[in-house]
mmCIF file of C-alpha atoms and ligand atoms in Angstrom:
data_model
loop_
_atom_site.group_PDB
_atom_site.id
_atom_site.type_symbol
_atom_site.label_atom_id
_atom_site.label_comp_id
_atom_site.label_asym_id
_atom_site.label_seq_id
_atom_site.Cartn_x
_atom_site.Cartn_y
_atom_site.Cartn_z
ATOM 1 C CA MET A 1 -34.353 -19.736 8.596
ATOM 2 C CA SER A 2 -34.723 -21.904 5.319
ATOM 3 C CA TYR A 3 -35.022 -20.451 2.048
ATOM 4 C CA SER A 4 -37.673 -21.180 -0.405
ATOM 5 C CA GLY A 5 -36.795 -24.092 -2.867
ATOM 6 C CA GLY A 6 -33.345 -25.610 -2.758
ATOM 7 C CA GLU A 7 -31.847 -23.011 -5.524
ATOM 8 C CA GLU A 8 -28.184 -22.777 -5.340
ATOM 9 C CA VAL A 9 -26.284 -20.587 -3.449
ATOM 10 C CA VAL A 10 -23.073 -18.364 -5.013
ATOM 11 C CA LEU A 11 -22.555 -15.644 -2.811
ATOM 12 C CA SER A 12 -22.715 -15.683 1.098
ATOM 13 C CA LEU A 13 -22.161 -12.351 2.226
ATOM 14 C CA VAL A 14 -21.608 -12.213 6.321
ATOM 15 C CA ILE A 15 -22.743 -8.808 8.393
ATOM 16 C CA PRO A 16 -20.876 -8.921 11.597
ATOM 17 C CA THR A 17 -23.080 -6.901 13.920
ATOM 18 C CA TYR A 18 -22.804 -5.414 17.591
ATOM 19 C CA ASN A 19 -25.222 -2.698 18.063
ATOM 20 C CA GLU A 20 -26.388 -1.907 14.835
ATOM 21 C CA SER A 21 -30.065 -1.990 15.259
ATOM 22 C CA GLU A 22 -30.409 1.509 13.818
ATOM 23 C CA ASN A 23 -28.077 0.857 10.840
ATOM 24 C CA LEU A 24 -29.680 -2.726 9.442
ATOM 25 C CA PRO A 25 -33.023 -1.530 8.294
ATOM 26 C CA ARG A 26 -31.311 0.672 5.967
ATOM 27 C CA LEU A 27 -28.339 -1.706 4.934
ATOM 28 C CA ILE A 28 -30.248 -4.752 4.336
ATOM 29 C CA PRO A 29 -32.667 -3.156 1.674
ATOM 30 C CA GLN A 30 -29.941 -2.028 -0.183
ATOM 31 C CA LEU A 31 -27.946 -5.145 -0.202
ATOM 32 C CA CYS A 32 -31.174 -7.228 -1.410
ATOM 33 C CA GLU A 33 -31.710 -4.706 -4.112
ATOM 34 C CA LEU A 34 -27.838 -4.751 -5.495
ATOM 35 C CA LEU A 35 -27.375 -8.428 -5.261
ATOM 36 C CA GLY A 36 -30.778 -9.161 -6.608
ATOM 37 C CA GLY A 37 -29.879 -7.250 -9.467
ATOM 38 C CA ILE A 38 -27.025 -9.320 -10.279
ATOM 39 C CA LEU A 39 -27.848 -12.738 -8.660
ATOM 40 C CA SER A 40 -31.677 -13.071 -8.592
ATOM 41 C CA ASP A 41 -31.915 -15.250 -5.492
ATOM 42 C CA ARG A 42 -28.756 -16.823 -5.644
ATOM 43 C CA TYR A 43 -27.215 -15.086 -2.631
ATOM 44 C CA GLU A 44 -27.520 -15.014 1.119
ATOM 45 C CA LEU A 45 -26.954 -12.514 3.755
ATOM 46 C CA ILE A 46 -25.673 -13.822 7.154
ATOM 47 C CA ILE A 47 -26.275 -11.573 10.039
ATOM 48 C CA VAL A 48 -23.765 -12.845 12.867
ATOM 49 C CA ASP A 49 -24.627 -10.687 15.916
ATOM 50 C CA ASP A 50 -23.181 -11.056 19.303
ATOM 51 C CA ASP A 51 -26.187 -10.723 21.528
ATOM 52 C CA SER A 52 -26.250 -6.760 21.127
ATOM 53 C CA PRO A 53 -27.633 -4.965 24.211
ATOM 54 C CA ASP A 54 -29.566 -2.862 21.496
ATOM 55 C CA PHE A 55 -31.163 -6.005 20.396
ATOM 56 C CA THR A 56 -29.732 -6.002 16.874
ATOM 57 C CA TRP A 57 -30.339 -9.668 16.520
ATOM 58 C CA LYS A 58 -34.384 -8.773 17.080
ATOM 59 C CA VAL A 59 -34.291 -6.211 14.655
ATOM 60 C CA ALA A 60 -32.376 -8.666 11.996
ATOM 61 C CA GLN A 61 -34.844 -11.348 12.780
ATOM 62 C CA ASP A 62 -37.875 -9.329 12.034
ATOM 63 C CA LEU A 63 -36.233 -8.061 8.896
ATOM 64 C CA ALA A 64 -35.864 -11.555 7.589
ATOM 65 C CA VAL A 65 -39.701 -11.929 7.333
ATOM 66 C CA ASN A 66 -39.425 -9.615 4.653
ATOM 67 C CA TYR A 67 -36.006 -10.568 3.390
ATOM 68 C CA PRO A 68 -35.998 -14.243 3.118
ATOM 69 C CA ARG A 69 -32.055 -14.036 1.523
ATOM 70 C CA LEU A 70 -31.887 -13.092 5.443
ATOM 71 C CA LYS A 71 -30.333 -15.419 7.868
ATOM 72 C CA VAL A 72 -29.412 -14.229 11.412
ATOM 73 C CA ILE A 73 -27.007 -15.879 14.088
ATOM 74 C CA ARG A 74 -27.318 -14.803 17.299
ATOM 75 C CA ARG A 75 -23.983 -15.617 19.291
ATOM 76 C CA ARG A 76 -24.382 -15.612 23.124
ATOM 77 C CA GLY A 77 -21.320 -15.568 24.996
ATOM 78 C CA GLU A 78 -18.823 -14.880 22.610
ATOM 79 C CA LYS A 79 -17.737 -11.639 20.866
ATOM 80 C CA GLY A 80 -15.551 -10.545 18.374
ATOM 81 C CA LEU A 81 -15.661 -9.144 14.708
ATOM 82 C CA SER A 82 -13.387 -11.725 13.217
ATOM 83 C CA THR A 83 -14.656 -14.864 14.959
ATOM 84 C CA ALA A 84 -18.129 -13.565 13.829
ATOM 85 C CA VAL A 85 -17.187 -13.752 10.627
ATOM 86 C CA VAL A 86 -15.696 -17.090 10.653
ATOM 87 C CA ARG A 87 -18.784 -18.236 12.429
ATOM 88 C CA GLY A 88 -20.999 -16.967 9.492
ATOM 89 C CA TRP A 89 -18.802 -18.686 6.947
ATOM 90 C CA GLN A 90 -19.191 -21.823 8.451
ATOM 91 C CA GLU A 91 -23.207 -21.745 8.029
ATOM 92 C CA ALA A 92 -22.502 -20.497 4.392
ATOM 93 C CA ARG A 93 -23.312 -22.242 1.544
ATOM 94 C CA GLY A 94 -22.185 -20.078 -1.015
ATOM 95 C CA GLU A 95 -18.883 -20.476 -3.595
ATOM 96 C CA ILE A 96 -17.993 -17.321 -2.472
ATOM 97 C CA LEU A 97 -17.918 -15.696 0.825
ATOM 98 C CA GLY A 98 -17.872 -12.531 1.882
ATOM 99 C CA VAL A 99 -17.833 -9.793 4.493
ATOM 100 C CA ILE A 100 -19.271 -6.377 4.963
ATOM 101 C CA ASP A 101 -19.363 -4.071 8.088
ATOM 102 C CA ALA A 102 -23.434 -2.960 9.046
ATOM 103 C CA ASP A 103 -22.685 0.210 9.353
ATOM 104 C CA LEU A 104 -22.975 1.705 6.115
ATOM 105 C CA GLN A 105 -19.286 2.873 6.383
ATOM 106 C CA HIS A 106 -18.442 0.334 3.485
ATOM 107 C CA PRO A 107 -20.397 1.637 0.399
ATOM 108 C CA PRO A 108 -22.718 -1.371 -0.634
ATOM 109 C CA GLN A 109 -22.604 -0.490 -4.254
ATOM 110 C CA THR A 110 -18.964 -1.485 -4.214
ATOM 111 C CA LEU A 111 -20.004 -5.144 -3.676
ATOM 112 C CA LEU A 112 -20.781 -5.043 -7.675
ATOM 113 C CA LEU A 113 -17.158 -4.185 -8.531
ATOM 114 C CA LEU A 114 -15.820 -6.865 -6.021
ATOM 115 C CA TRP A 115 -18.223 -9.237 -8.003
ATOM 116 C CA GLN A 116 -16.980 -8.094 -11.127
ATOM 117 C CA GLU A 117 -13.314 -9.268 -10.076
ATOM 118 C CA MET A 118 -14.460 -12.556 -8.895
ATOM 119 C CA GLU A 119 -16.191 -13.030 -12.390
ATOM 120 C CA ARG A 120 -12.726 -12.250 -14.167
ATOM 121 C CA GLY A 121 -11.280 -14.935 -12.000
ATOM 122 C CA ALA A 122 -9.798 -13.372 -8.795
ATOM 123 C CA ASP A 123 -9.445 -15.939 -5.882
ATOM 124 C CA LEU A 124 -9.719 -12.691 -3.494
ATOM 125 C CA ALA A 125 -11.411 -9.596 -4.128
ATOM 126 C CA VAL A 126 -10.595 -6.631 -1.614
ATOM 127 C CA ALA A 127 -12.387 -3.393 -1.432
ATOM 128 C CA SER A 128 -9.087 -0.956 -0.640
ATOM 129 C CA ARG A 129 -9.000 2.348 0.744
ATOM 130 C CA HIS A 130 -5.304 3.159 -0.646
ATOM 131 C CA VAL A 131 -5.855 2.230 -4.187
ATOM 132 C CA GLU A 132 -7.224 4.533 -7.081
ATOM 133 C CA GLY A 133 -10.721 5.666 -6.025
ATOM 134 C CA GLY A 134 -10.295 4.640 -2.638
ATOM 135 C CA GLY A 135 -9.806 6.704 0.426
ATOM 136 C CA VAL A 136 -11.585 7.504 3.710
ATOM 137 C CA SER A 137 -13.761 10.412 4.687
ATOM 138 C CA ASP A 138 -12.966 13.053 6.907
ATOM 139 C CA TRP A 139 -10.607 10.982 9.161
ATOM 140 C CA SER A 140 -8.970 12.758 11.960
ATOM 141 C CA LEU A 141 -4.724 12.921 11.473
ATOM 142 C CA THR A 142 -4.821 10.455 14.610
ATOM 143 C CA ARG A 143 -7.046 8.066 13.057
ATOM 144 C CA ARG A 144 -5.136 7.954 9.616
ATOM 145 C CA PHE A 145 -1.821 7.795 11.682
ATOM 146 C CA LEU A 146 -2.998 4.723 13.871
ATOM 147 C CA SER A 147 -4.490 3.162 10.615
ATOM 148 C CA ARG A 148 -1.217 3.501 8.629
ATOM 149 C CA SER A 149 0.726 2.444 11.759
ATOM 150 C CA ALA A 150 -1.097 -0.598 12.095
ATOM 151 C CA GLN A 151 -0.398 -1.406 8.464
ATOM 152 C CA ILE A 152 3.374 -0.663 8.769
ATOM 153 C CA LEU A 153 3.543 -2.941 12.105
ATOM 154 C CA ALA A 154 1.420 -5.744 9.930
ATOM 155 C CA LEU A 155 4.442 -5.463 7.066
ATOM 156 C CA ILE A 156 7.355 -5.456 9.450
ATOM 157 C CA ILE A 157 5.934 -8.962 11.092
ATOM 158 C CA LEU A 158 4.312 -10.600 8.079
ATOM 159 C CA PRO A 159 5.603 -8.847 4.874
ATOM 160 C CA GLU A 160 5.173 -12.050 2.891
ATOM 161 C CA VAL A 161 1.352 -11.659 3.987
ATOM 162 C CA VAL A 162 0.419 -7.989 3.863
ATOM 163 C CA SER A 163 2.475 -7.080 1.161
ATOM 164 C CA ARG A 164 0.130 -8.524 -1.411
ATOM 165 C CA VAL A 165 -2.809 -6.119 -0.877
ATOM 166 C CA SER A 166 -2.782 -2.439 -0.375
ATOM 167 C CA ASP A 167 -5.485 -2.455 2.456
ATOM 168 C CA PRO A 168 -4.672 -5.412 4.617
ATOM 169 C CA LEU A 169 -6.609 -4.034 7.299
ATOM 170 C CA SER A 170 -9.640 -3.873 5.192
ATOM 171 C CA GLY A 171 -12.833 -5.446 6.400
ATOM 172 C CA TYR A 172 -14.836 -5.805 3.194
ATOM 173 C CA PHE A 173 -13.664 -8.451 0.772
ATOM 174 C CA LEU A 174 -14.849 -11.656 -1.240
ATOM 175 C CA ILE A 175 -13.117 -14.815 -1.087
ATOM 176 C CA ARG A 176 -13.556 -18.119 -2.880
ATOM 177 C CA ARG A 177 -14.377 -21.034 -0.329
ATOM 178 C CA ARG A 178 -11.961 -23.356 -1.766
ATOM 179 C CA CYS A 179 -9.321 -20.862 -1.258
ATOM 180 C CA LEU A 180 -10.151 -21.875 2.737
ATOM 181 C CA LEU A 181 -10.761 -25.327 2.332
ATOM 182 C CA GLY A 182 -9.276 -27.437 5.100
ATOM 183 C CA LYS A 183 -7.953 -24.423 6.671
ATOM 184 C CA THR A 184 -8.454 -23.328 10.188
ATOM 185 C CA LEU A 185 -9.132 -19.926 10.906
ATOM 186 C CA ASN A 186 -8.209 -18.792 14.433
ATOM 187 C CA PRO A 187 -8.265 -15.084 14.391
ATOM 188 C CA LEU A 188 -8.265 -12.407 17.033
ATOM 189 C CA GLY A 189 -9.721 -8.804 17.128
ATOM 190 C CA TYR A 190 -10.481 -7.198 13.876
ATOM 191 C CA LYS A 191 -8.542 -7.923 10.789
ATOM 192 C CA ILE A 192 -9.828 -11.083 9.630
ATOM 193 C CA LEU A 193 -8.297 -10.370 5.916
ATOM 194 C CA VAL A 194 -4.754 -10.891 7.365
ATOM 195 C CA GLU A 195 -5.932 -14.174 8.718
ATOM 196 C CA VAL A 196 -7.312 -15.013 5.409
ATOM 197 C CA LEU A 197 -4.365 -13.875 3.505
ATOM 198 C CA ALA A 198 -1.797 -15.811 5.902
ATOM 199 C CA ARG A 199 -3.772 -19.276 5.961
ATOM 200 C CA GLY A 200 -5.426 -19.335 2.596
ATOM 201 C CA LYS A 201 -4.348 -20.771 -0.302
ATOM 202 C CA ILE A 202 -4.819 -17.400 -2.544
ATOM 203 C CA ARG A 203 -3.296 -17.147 -5.894
ATOM 204 C CA TRP A 204 -4.950 -14.135 -7.709
ATOM 205 C CA ILE A 205 -6.079 -10.982 -5.840
ATOM 206 C CA GLY A 206 -8.110 -8.084 -7.287
ATOM 207 C CA GLU A 207 -8.560 -4.867 -5.605
ATOM 208 C CA VAL A 208 -11.189 -2.379 -6.079
ATOM 209 C CA GLY A 209 -10.823 1.204 -4.500
ATOM 210 C CA TYR A 210 -13.895 2.566 -2.175
ATOM 211 C CA VAL A 211 -14.050 5.649 0.080
ATOM 212 C CA PHE A 212 -14.564 4.549 3.955
ATOM 213 C CA GLN A 213 -17.609 6.620 4.890
ATOM 214 C CA GLU A 214 -18.562 8.248 7.909
ATOM 215 C CA ARG A 215 -20.748 6.243 10.385
ATOM 216 C CA GLN A 216 -24.191 8.040 10.470
ATOM 217 C CA GLU A 217 -25.645 5.728 13.028
ATOM 218 C CA GLY A 218 -24.172 4.414 16.248
ATOM 219 C CA LYS A 219 -20.301 4.281 17.130
ATOM 220 C CA SER A 220 -16.992 2.223 16.371
ATOM 221 C CA LYS A 221 -16.463 -0.296 18.467
ATOM 222 C CA VAL A 222 -12.756 0.071 18.129
ATOM 223 C CA THR A 223 -11.462 0.157 21.734
ATOM 224 C CA PHE A 224 -7.382 -0.202 23.038
ATOM 225 C CA LYS A 225 -8.497 -4.022 23.210
ATOM 226 C CA GLU A 226 -8.958 -4.097 19.744
ATOM 227 C CA TYR A 227 -5.290 -2.936 19.180
ATOM 228 C CA VAL A 228 -3.688 -5.552 21.995
ATOM 229 C CA ASP A 229 -5.631 -8.393 20.104
ATOM 230 C CA TYR A 230 -4.200 -6.983 16.862
ATOM 231 C CA ILE A 231 -0.595 -7.067 17.831
ATOM 232 C CA ARG A 232 -1.238 -10.623 19.557
ATOM 233 C CA HIS A 233 -2.969 -11.873 16.285
ATOM 234 C CA LEU A 234 0.200 -10.673 14.268
ATOM 235 C CA ALA A 235 2.630 -12.363 16.433
ATOM 236 C CA ARG A 236 0.719 -15.652 16.725
ATOM 237 C CA LEU A 237 0.360 -15.533 12.863
ATOM 238 C CA ARG A 238 4.108 -15.457 12.648
ATOM 239 C CA LEU A 239 4.899 -18.010 14.885
ATOM 240 C CA SER A 240 2.540 -20.395 13.276
ATOM 241 C CA LEU A 241 3.937 -19.437 9.637
ATOM 242 C CA TRP A 242 7.435 -20.113 10.582
ATOM 243 C CA GLN A 243 6.530 -23.296 12.311
ATOM 244 C CA GLU A 244 5.009 -24.245 9.043
ATOM 245 C CA SER A 245 8.077 -23.491 7.039
ATOM 246 C CA ARG A 246 10.279 -26.501 6.841
ATOM 247 C CA PHE A 247 13.490 -24.375 6.454
ATOM 248 C CA PHE A 248 12.567 -22.563 9.883
ATOM 249 C CA ARG A 249 12.256 -25.944 11.553
ATOM 250 C CA PHE A 250 15.303 -27.118 9.882
ATOM 251 C CA ALA A 251 17.384 -23.829 11.152
ATOM 252 C CA PHE A 252 16.001 -24.013 14.473
ATOM 253 C CA VAL A 253 17.096 -27.615 14.740
ATOM 254 C CA GLY A 254 20.559 -26.223 13.442
ATOM 255 C CA PHE A 255 20.506 -24.084 16.391
ATOM 256 C CA THR A 256 20.097 -26.447 18.980
ATOM 257 C CA GLY A 257 23.305 -28.201 16.932
ATOM 258 C CA VAL A 258 24.749 -24.825 17.768
ATOM 259 C CA PHE A 259 24.979 -25.335 21.523
ATOM 260 C CA VAL A 260 25.740 -29.053 21.211
ATOM 261 C CA ASP A 261 28.849 -28.093 19.246
ATOM 262 C CA MET A 262 29.502 -25.158 21.219
ATOM 263 C CA PHE A 263 29.413 -26.872 24.450
ATOM 264 C CA PHE A 264 31.735 -30.149 23.482
ATOM 265 C CA LEU A 265 33.776 -27.318 21.718
ATOM 266 C CA PHE A 266 34.295 -25.813 25.175
ATOM 267 C CA LEU A 267 34.567 -28.861 26.864
ATOM 268 C CA LEU A 268 37.055 -30.682 24.572
ATOM 269 C CA SER A 269 39.540 -27.650 23.559
ATOM 270 C CA ASP A 270 39.064 -24.726 25.795
ATOM 271 C CA PRO A 271 42.519 -24.381 27.720
ATOM 272 C CA THR A 272 40.578 -24.501 31.302
ATOM 273 C CA MET A 273 38.906 -28.123 30.160
ATOM 274 C CA LEU A 274 40.467 -30.981 28.185
ATOM 275 C CA ALA A 275 42.648 -28.818 26.169
ATOM 276 C CA LEU A 276 42.514 -31.052 23.145
ATOM 277 C CA PRO A 277 43.676 -29.664 19.762
ATOM 278 C CA LEU A 278 41.302 -27.240 18.061
ATOM 279 C CA THR A 279 40.442 -29.105 14.620
ATOM 280 C CA ARG A 280 40.162 -32.468 16.569
ATOM 281 C CA SER A 281 37.741 -31.178 18.920
ATOM 282 C CA LYS A 282 35.813 -29.272 16.261
ATOM 283 C CA ILE A 283 35.260 -32.683 14.472
ATOM 284 C CA ILE A 284 34.119 -34.760 17.444
ATOM 285 C CA ALA A 285 32.093 -31.716 18.671
ATOM 286 C CA ALA A 286 30.221 -31.234 14.968
ATOM 287 C CA GLN A 287 29.917 -35.075 14.795
ATOM 288 C CA LEU A 288 27.541 -34.954 17.905
ATOM 289 C CA ALA A 289 25.958 -31.978 16.889
ATOM 290 C CA ILE A 290 25.287 -33.867 13.615
ATOM 291 C CA VAL A 291 23.421 -36.616 15.535
ATOM 292 C CA ASN A 292 21.549 -34.186 17.634
ATOM 293 C CA ASN A 293 19.856 -32.444 14.394
ATOM 294 C CA PHE A 294 19.553 -35.825 12.398
ATOM 295 C CA LEU A 295 17.223 -37.065 15.188
ATOM 296 C CA TRP A 296 15.400 -33.872 15.567
ATOM 297 C CA ASN A 297 15.114 -33.215 11.483
ATOM 298 C CA ASP A 298 13.960 -36.924 11.101
ATOM 299 C CA ALA A 299 11.291 -36.436 13.419
ATOM 300 C CA TRP A 300 10.003 -32.953 13.053
ATOM 301 C CA THR A 301 11.773 -31.185 9.888
ATOM 302 C CA PHE A 302 11.155 -33.944 7.526
ATOM 303 C CA GLY A 303 8.841 -36.158 9.774
ATOM 304 C CA ASP A 304 6.108 -35.717 7.354
ATOM 305 C CA ILE A 305 8.629 -37.499 4.419
ATOM 306 C CA ALA A 306 10.277 -39.696 7.197
ATOM 307 C CA GLU A 307 7.168 -41.320 8.057
ATOM 308 C CA ARG A 308 6.667 -42.345 4.505
ATOM 309 C CA GLN A 309 10.031 -44.528 4.879
ATOM 310 C CA PRO A 310 9.169 -46.738 7.816
ATOM 311 C CA GLY A 311 11.894 -48.840 9.124
ATOM 312 C CA ILE A 312 15.294 -48.646 11.205
ATOM 313 C CA ARG A 313 16.950 -49.562 7.919
ATOM 314 C CA ARG A 314 15.782 -46.960 5.810
ATOM 315 C CA LYS A 315 16.491 -44.505 9.057
ATOM 316 C CA ILE A 316 19.781 -45.717 9.072
ATOM 317 C CA ARG A 317 20.261 -44.948 5.519
ATOM 318 C CA ARG A 318 18.935 -41.654 6.153
ATOM 319 C CA PHE A 319 21.200 -40.878 8.935
ATOM 320 C CA PHE A 320 24.402 -42.006 6.618
ATOM 321 C CA LYS A 321 23.378 -39.701 3.798
ATOM 322 C CA PHE A 322 22.581 -36.809 6.437
ATOM 323 C CA ASN A 323 26.305 -37.780 7.781
ATOM 324 C CA CYS A 324 27.897 -37.550 4.481
ATOM 325 C CA ILE A 325 26.275 -34.374 3.650
ATOM 326 C CA CYS A 326 26.965 -32.559 6.528
ATOM 327 C CA MET A 327 30.495 -34.092 6.575
ATOM 328 C CA GLY A 328 30.819 -32.117 3.157
ATOM 329 C CA GLY A 329 29.421 -29.111 5.578
ATOM 330 C CA LEU A 330 31.683 -29.984 8.288
ATOM 331 C CA ILE A 331 34.639 -29.672 6.024
ATOM 332 C CA LEU A 332 33.346 -26.368 4.643
ATOM 333 C CA ASN A 333 32.522 -25.379 8.370
ATOM 334 C CA VAL A 334 36.179 -26.204 9.465
ATOM 335 C CA LEU A 335 37.547 -24.271 6.417
ATOM 336 C CA LEU A 336 35.319 -21.368 6.719
ATOM 337 C CA LEU A 337 36.370 -21.767 10.706
ATOM 338 C CA ASN A 338 40.026 -21.639 9.862
ATOM 339 C CA ILE A 339 39.660 -19.047 7.248
ATOM 340 C CA PHE A 340 37.540 -16.347 9.569
ATOM 341 C CA PHE A 341 40.069 -17.309 12.826
ATOM 342 C CA ASN A 342 43.191 -17.904 11.471
ATOM 343 C CA LEU A 343 43.356 -15.794 8.470
ATOM 344 C CA LEU A 344 40.525 -13.027 9.057
ATOM 345 C CA GLY A 345 41.802 -12.894 12.972
ATOM 346 C CA TRP A 346 37.911 -13.193 14.253
ATOM 347 C CA ASN A 347 37.049 -14.195 17.549
ATOM 348 C CA ARG A 348 36.981 -18.074 17.650
ATOM 349 C CA TYR A 349 33.252 -18.137 18.442
ATOM 350 C CA LEU A 350 32.301 -15.526 16.021
ATOM 351 C CA ALA A 351 34.067 -17.308 13.351
ATOM 352 C CA ASN A 352 32.287 -20.631 14.470
ATOM 353 C CA LEU A 353 28.908 -19.091 14.393
ATOM 354 C CA MET A 354 29.567 -17.501 11.213
ATOM 355 C CA ALA A 355 30.778 -20.756 9.458
ATOM 356 C CA ILE A 356 27.888 -22.588 10.816
ATOM 357 C CA ILE A 357 25.503 -20.260 9.454
ATOM 358 C CA LEU A 358 26.749 -20.271 5.740
ATOM 359 C CA VAL A 359 26.964 -24.067 6.318
ATOM 360 C CA THR A 360 23.351 -24.223 7.351
ATOM 361 C CA VAL A 361 22.031 -23.001 4.241
ATOM 362 C CA TRP A 362 24.172 -25.765 2.286
ATOM 363 C CA ASN A 363 22.965 -28.733 4.490
ATOM 364 C CA TYR A 364 19.438 -27.661 4.491
ATOM 365 C CA TRP A 365 18.966 -27.939 0.538
ATOM 366 C CA LEU A 366 21.279 -30.890 -0.050
ATOM 367 C CA ASN A 367 19.591 -32.533 2.490
ATOM 368 C CA LEU A 368 16.194 -31.652 1.016
ATOM 369 C CA LYS A 369 17.247 -32.773 -2.271
ATOM 370 C CA LEU A 370 19.688 -35.708 -2.151
ATOM 371 C CA ASN A 371 17.959 -37.109 0.805
ATOM 372 C CA TRP A 372 14.579 -36.715 2.379
ATOM 373 C CA ARG A 373 13.152 -36.042 -1.255
ATOM 374 C CA THR A 374 14.899 -38.778 -3.496
ATOM 375 C CA ALA A 375 13.564 -41.612 -1.379
ATOM 376 C CA ASP A 376 10.143 -39.948 -1.121
ATOM 377 C CA ALA A 377 7.469 -42.042 -2.413
ATOM 378 C CA ASN A 378 5.059 -38.677 -2.906
ATOM 379 C CA LYS A 379 7.730 -36.693 -4.361
ATOM 380 C CA ASN A 380 6.093 -33.745 -6.003
HETATM 381 N N1 GDD B 401 -20.606 -9.842 15.779
HETATM 382 C C1 GDD B 401 -19.925 -8.743 15.993
HETATM 383 N N2 GDD B 401 -18.865 -8.958 17.493
HETATM 384 N N3 GDD B 401 -19.587 -7.684 15.440
HETATM 385 C C2 GDD B 401 -18.584 -6.607 15.550
HETATM 386 C C3 GDD B 401 -18.227 -6.836 16.827
HETATM 387 C C4 GDD B 401 -18.215 -7.947 17.679
HETATM 388 O O1 GDD B 401 -17.463 -8.022 18.675
HETATM 389 N N4 GDD B 401 -17.376 -5.448 16.801
HETATM 390 C C5 GDD B 401 -17.877 -4.964 15.784
HETATM 391 N N5 GDD B 401 -18.438 -5.343 15.069
HETATM 392 C C6 GDD B 401 -19.333 -5.127 13.824
HETATM 393 C C7 GDD B 401 -19.682 -3.790 13.856
HETATM 394 O O2 GDD B 401 -21.251 -4.092 14.082
HETATM 395 C C8 GDD B 401 -19.554 -3.273 12.363
HETATM 396 O O3 GDD B 401 -20.611 -4.080 11.680
HETATM 397 C C9 GDD B 401 -18.456 -4.061 11.927
HETATM 398 O O4 GDD B 401 -18.003 -4.804 12.771
HETATM 399 C C10 GDD B 401 -16.814 -2.700 12.188
HETATM 400 O O5 GDD B 401 -17.186 -2.393 13.192
HETATM 401 P P1 GDD B 401 -16.614 -0.811 13.802
HETATM 402 O O6 GDD B 401 -16.782 -0.744 15.234
HETATM 403 O O7 GDD B 401 -17.547 0.214 12.894
HETATM 404 O O8 GDD B 401 -15.435 -1.043 12.967
HETATM 405 P P2 GDD B 401 -14.412 0.287 12.495
HETATM 406 O O9 GDD B 401 -15.514 0.990 11.523
HETATM 407 O O10 GDD B 401 -13.955 1.072 13.342
HETATM 408 O O11 GDD B 401 -13.269 -0.440 11.329
HETATM 409 C C11 GDD B 401 -13.947 -1.167 10.456
HETATM 410 O O12 GDD B 401 -13.409 -0.713 9.128
HETATM 411 C C12 GDD B 401 -11.988 -1.036 9.117
HETATM 412 C C13 GDD B 401 -11.899 -0.422 7.414
HETATM 413 O O13 GDD B 401 -12.632 -1.375 6.573
HETATM 414 C C14 GDD B 401 -13.609 -2.697 10.519
HETATM 415 O O14 GDD B 401 -14.201 -3.408 9.651
HETATM 416 C C15 GDD B 401 -12.071 -2.850 10.677
HETATM 417 O O15 GDD B 401 -11.816 -4.139 10.305
HETATM 418 C C16 GDD B 401 -11.433 -2.555 9.081
HETATM 419 O O16 GDD B 401 -10.496 -2.449 9.106
HETATM 420 MN MN1 MN B 402 -17.555 1.158 11.574
#
C-alpha cells in the first residue's frame, strides 16, 4: 500500500493479528482518530497477520481502502506474535516504532501518554499494568499467579534486563528506532519487550499505567506452547548475554584452565602419581594453565582487541604481559592455597579452587587494563 505523497512518518505502530477480524473494524478507526489528532498523517499502522483462518488479513485490506495510513502484511507459513512484530518493524519507516494488541485489551488512548513520554525524550515508553493507574480487569487468580510467576522467572534468569521495567511482559510500548539499529532481534513466543530490553541500546525508560481490558471478541491465543517458548526465550537470551560479556568469557577460559591446572597438579603431586612436592607441582601446573588461558583469551575473550594488534611479536609481548600479571596471580594463588590448606586446614582441592576464583578477578582486571587495553589503538 503506498501512501499519498512522501510525507515523513514519525510513528510506525505494529499490530500483530491472529483471528482478530471482529476487533479490527473497532480498533483501526479509534487509532486513526487518536493518532491523526496528534500526528496528522505522519504515522502508519502496520498490521502483520499470520494468514488467520478468519481472514483477518482480508478485513484489514478492506479497511486500508478507507484508512490510507494502514498497511497490511500477510505472513504465510509463519506464526508468532513477537516475530510478527519484528517483521512489521522491518517494514516500518517511523523514527519511533510501537506495538499494540489488536483485541482492544490495550486501551488505544494510552498511546497519547506513551507518546508524551517519547516527546519528553524517553528511548522506550512502556504501558505498564504495575504502576500507578495500571492494573488488570477481573483476571482470575490463576491468570494473575501465572503472569506474576512468569515475571519472577524472568527476574531470576535476566535480572539486569527485566528489573528495568515494572511490567516486562507488556506487549504495549513505543521504542526509538535508533535503540535497535544494528541489533538482531530474535524473539520467541509472546514477549517482544524482553527481547527489546535485552538487545536494545536503551538509556531512558518511561512507564505509563494502563488497565489491561477484558477481551470483547475472539479469544486469547496463549497456549501451553507460549509458556514453553517463553522459558526457551529467557534461556536463549541469558546464554547470549553471557557470551557477549567479556568477563564471562574470561571466567569461562579460566574455568578450562582449572581443569588443566588440576590435571597437572594431580599428575605431578598426587601420591599415586609422580608425588613431586606440592609447590613445585603447583607452579608447573599453573604455568601450563596460563599458556592454555592466554591462547583462549587472546583468540576469544579479547580477540576483537587482539586483532587490532596483529603480528607474532605483539602476540609474544601480550603473552609476556599476561604471564607477568598471571605470575602475580600465581604467587597470590600459592599464598592463598597455603593459607587455606596449611593454616585453615581446608581440603587441598577446595583450597585450590577458592584460591583460583579469587585470583581470576585479579587477573581479569589487570589483563584488561594493563595488557589488551593499553596496546589497543581504539581504546575508548
Ligand atoms: N501475527 C500474529 N501471530 N499475531 C498474534 C499471534 C501470532 O501467532 N498470537 C497472538 N497474536 C496477536 C493477537 O491477535 C493479539 O492482537 C495480540 O497478539 C495478543 O494476543 P492475545 O492472544 O490476545 O494475548 P493475551 O491477551 O493473552 O496477552 C497479551 O497481553 C499481555 C499483556 O500486555 C499479549 O500481548 C502478551 O504479550 C502481553 O504480555
Ligand atoms: Mn489479548
